[in-house]
PDB file of C-alpha atoms in Angstrom:
ATOM      1  CA  MET A1358      -9.554  65.915  42.781  1.00 93.00           C
ATOM      2  CA  THR A1359     -11.587  62.938  41.659  1.00 98.00           C
ATOM      3  CA  PHE A1360     -12.634  61.699  38.255  1.00 98.00           C
ATOM      4  CA  SER A1361     -16.221  62.655  39.120  1.00 98.00           C
ATOM      5  CA  GLU A1362     -15.157  66.214  39.910  1.00 98.00           C
ATOM      6  CA  VAL A1363     -13.224  66.447  36.658  1.00 98.00           C
ATOM      7  CA  THR A1364     -16.247  65.134  34.749  1.00 98.00           C
ATOM      8  CA  LYS A1365     -18.542  67.738  36.351  1.00 98.00           C
ATOM      9  CA  THR A1366     -16.071  70.511  35.606  1.00 98.00           C
ATOM     10  CA  PHE A1367     -15.778  69.435  31.973  1.00 98.00           C
ATOM     11  CA  ALA A1368     -19.572  69.214  31.662  1.00 98.00           C
ATOM     12  CA  THR A1369     -19.983  72.828  32.766  1.00 98.00           C
ATOM     13  CA  SER A1370     -17.032  74.267  30.852  1.00 98.00           C
ATOM     14  CA  LEU A1371     -17.286  76.116  27.578  1.00 97.00           C
ATOM     15  CA  PRO A1372     -16.727  73.904  24.539  1.00 96.00           C
ATOM     16  CA  GLY A1373     -13.305  74.454  23.063  1.00 94.00           C
ATOM     17  CA  THR A1374      -9.666  73.561  23.362  1.00 96.00           C
ATOM     18  CA  ASP A1375      -9.208  75.253  26.758  1.00 97.00           C
ATOM     19  CA  SER A1376     -11.532  72.677  28.297  1.00 98.00           C
ATOM     20  CA  TYR A1377      -9.486  69.870  26.778  1.00 98.00           C
ATOM     21  CA  VAL A1378      -6.236  71.392  28.041  1.00 98.00           C
ATOM     22  CA  LYS A1379      -7.679  71.389  31.568  1.00 98.00           C
ATOM     23  CA  LEU A1380      -8.998  67.864  31.092  1.00 98.00           C
ATOM     24  CA  ARG A1381      -5.595  66.662  29.925  1.00 98.00           C
ATOM     25  CA  LYS A1382      -3.873  68.232  32.934  1.00 98.00           C
ATOM     26  CA  ALA A1383      -6.406  66.698  35.300  1.00 98.00           C
ATOM     27  CA  MET A1384      -5.894  63.246  33.790  1.00 98.00           C
ATOM     28  CA  ARG A1385      -2.131  63.578  34.147  1.00 98.00           C
ATOM     29  CA  ALA A1386      -2.595  64.437  37.830  1.00 98.00           C
ATOM     30  CA  LEU A1387      -4.965  61.510  38.366  1.00 98.00           C
ATOM     31  CA  ILE A1388      -2.468  59.114  36.790  1.00 98.00           C
ATOM     32  CA  GLN A1389      -0.029  60.155  39.522  1.00 98.00           C
ATOM     33  CA  GLU A1390      -2.603  60.164  42.323  1.00 98.00           C
ATOM     34  CA  ASP A1391      -4.372  56.914  41.441  1.00 98.00           C
ATOM     35  CA  PRO A1392      -2.016  54.623  39.491  1.00 98.00           C
ATOM     36  CA  LYS A1393      -4.381  51.668  39.967  1.00 97.00           C
ATOM     37  CA  ASN A1394      -6.739  53.245  37.411  1.00 98.00           C
ATOM     38  CA  ALA A1395      -4.090  54.839  35.217  1.00 98.00           C
ATOM     39  CA  SER A1396      -5.417  53.175  32.058  1.00 98.00           C
ATOM     40  CA  VAL A1397      -8.731  55.026  32.414  1.00 98.00           C
ATOM     41  CA  TYR A1398      -7.010  58.350  32.869  1.00 98.00           C
ATOM     42  CA  PHE A1399      -4.502  57.689  30.106  1.00 98.00           C
ATOM     43  CA  LEU A1400      -7.254  56.937  27.591  1.00 98.00           C
ATOM     44  CA  ILE A1401      -8.983  60.256  28.306  1.00 98.00           C
ATOM     45  CA  PHE A1402      -5.616  62.041  28.443  1.00 98.00           C
ATOM     46  CA  GLY A1403      -4.921  60.781  24.919  1.00 98.00           C
ATOM     47  CA  PHE A1404      -8.301  61.891  23.603  1.00 98.00           C
ATOM     48  CA  ALA A1405      -7.872  65.360  25.140  1.00 98.00           C
ATOM     49  CA  ARG A1406      -4.297  65.676  23.909  1.00 98.00           C
ATOM     50  CA  THR A1407      -5.291  64.778  20.371  1.00 97.00           C
ATOM     51  CA  TYR A1408      -8.197  67.241  20.382  1.00 97.00           C
ATOM     52  CA  VAL A1409      -5.874  70.050  21.440  1.00 97.00           C
ATOM     53  CA  MET A1410      -3.227  69.113  18.884  1.00 97.00           C
ATOM     54  CA  LEU A1411      -5.772  69.014  16.056  1.00 96.00           C
ATOM     55  CA  TYR A1412      -7.896  72.044  16.835  1.00 96.00           C
ATOM     56  CA  GLU A1413      -6.037  74.571  19.006  1.00 94.00           C
ATOM     57  CA  ASP A1414      -4.931  76.631  15.988  1.00 93.00           C
ATOM     58  CA  GLN A1415      -8.030  76.060  13.894  1.00 92.00           C
ATOM     59  CA  GLU A1416     -11.356  77.763  13.897  1.00 92.00           C
ATOM     60  CA  VAL A1417     -14.138  75.266  14.522  1.00 94.00           C
ATOM     61  CA  SER A1418     -17.838  75.897  14.473  1.00 96.00           C
ATOM     62  CA  PRO A1419     -19.657  76.188  17.775  1.00 96.00           C
ATOM     63  CA  GLN A1420     -21.748  73.166  16.785  1.00 97.00           C
ATOM     64  CA  PHE A1421     -18.624  71.073  16.145  1.00 96.00           C
ATOM     65  CA  ALA A1422     -17.190  72.038  19.537  1.00 96.00           C
ATOM     66  CA  GLU A1423     -20.467  71.323  21.339  1.00 97.00           C
ATOM     67  CA  ASP A1424     -20.964  67.976  19.612  1.00 96.00           C
ATOM     68  CA  ASN A1425     -17.468  66.848  20.521  1.00 96.00           C
ATOM     69  CA  GLN A1426     -17.813  68.034  24.088  1.00 98.00           C
ATOM     70  CA  LYS A1427     -20.987  65.916  24.365  1.00 97.00           C
ATOM     71  CA  LEU A1428     -19.152  62.926  22.903  1.00 97.00           C
ATOM     72  CA  MET A1429     -16.260  63.307  25.347  1.00 98.00           C
ATOM     73  CA  LEU A1430     -18.718  63.757  28.180  1.00 98.00           C
ATOM     74  CA  SER A1431     -20.437  60.500  27.227  1.00 98.00           C
ATOM     75  CA  TYR A1432     -17.076  58.720  27.513  1.00 98.00           C
ATOM     76  CA  LEU A1433     -16.346  60.418  30.827  1.00 98.00           C
ATOM     77  CA  ASN A1434     -19.735  59.387  32.207  1.00 98.00           C
ATOM     78  CA  ILE A1435     -19.281  55.752  31.196  1.00 98.00           C
ATOM     79  CA  LEU A1436     -15.921  55.623  32.907  1.00 98.00           C
ATOM     80  CA  ASP A1437     -17.069  57.607  35.926  1.00 98.00           C
ATOM     81  CA  GLU A1438     -19.894  55.168  36.627  1.00 98.00           C
ATOM     82  CA  ALA A1439     -17.472  52.248  36.439  1.00 98.00           C
ATOM     83  CA  LEU A1440     -14.921  53.921  38.697  1.00 98.00           C
ATOM     84  CA  LYS A1441     -17.606  54.598  41.305  1.00 98.00           C
ATOM     85  CA  LYS A1442     -18.269  50.864  41.542  1.00 98.00           C
ATOM     86  CA  GLN A1443     -14.592  50.197  42.302  1.00 96.00           C
ATOM     87  CA  ASP A1444     -14.832  46.870  40.517  1.00 97.00           C
ATOM     88  CA  GLU A1445     -11.948  46.007  38.205  1.00 97.00           C
ATOM     89  CA  LYS A1446     -14.124  43.934  35.868  1.00 98.00           C
ATOM     90  CA  CYS A1447     -16.620  46.784  35.541  1.00 98.00           C
ATOM     91  CA  ILE A1448     -13.821  49.279  34.844  1.00 98.00           C
ATOM     92  CA  TYR A1449     -12.321  46.976  32.224  1.00 98.00           C
ATOM     93  CA  GLN A1450     -15.722  46.586  30.538  1.00 98.00           C
ATOM     94  CA  ALA A1451     -16.221  50.361  30.574  1.00 98.00           C
ATOM     95  CA  LEU A1452     -12.816  50.884  28.962  1.00 98.00           C
ATOM     96  CA  ASN A1453     -13.726  48.400  26.244  1.00 98.00           C
ATOM     97  CA  LYS A1454     -17.079  50.111  25.718  1.00 98.00           C
ATOM     98  CA  VAL A1455     -15.447  53.514  25.296  1.00 98.00           C
ATOM     99  CA  VAL A1456     -12.807  52.157  22.928  1.00 98.00           C
ATOM    100  CA  ASN A1457     -15.421  50.369  20.821  1.00 97.00           C
ATOM    101  CA  GLU A1458     -17.664  53.441  20.706  1.00 97.00           C
ATOM    102  CA  TYR A1459     -14.680  55.551  19.700  1.00 97.00           C
ATOM    103  CA  GLU A1460     -13.724  53.093  16.961  1.00 96.00           C
ATOM    104  CA  ASN A1461     -17.261  53.324  15.561  1.00 95.00           C
ATOM    105  CA  SER A1462     -17.291  57.140  15.723  1.00 93.00           C
ATOM    106  CA  LYS A1463     -15.937  59.786  13.368  1.00 90.00           C
ATOM    107  CA  LYS A1464     -12.712  59.848  15.433  1.00 90.00           C
ATOM    108  CA  VAL A1465     -12.436  63.607  15.684  1.00 90.00           C
ATOM    109  CA  PHE A1466      -9.954  63.363  18.525  1.00 90.00           C
TER     110      PHE A1466
END
């Protein structure tokens, strides 16, 4: 499994907590398989974990779920592009970009 494969799977999954559970599990596996890039996987793991903790027992509107899936997908795409380059500086910059975008968002997860 690669980060790109996980990103594609998440992009085609139904919006909702089940997708985040699968994303979280995939990130945990990638941390073990690719420890060099563990910080990337851990960041997404944390986002997915928080989403599940906040919303698994709550009813959310379809629009809310779709909007947040798009937001997560934007983060995944930023990081995926950086990982494809296999350049540590690029990966570090992508991590900073995601963190800064998250900090300027509504922080729903």
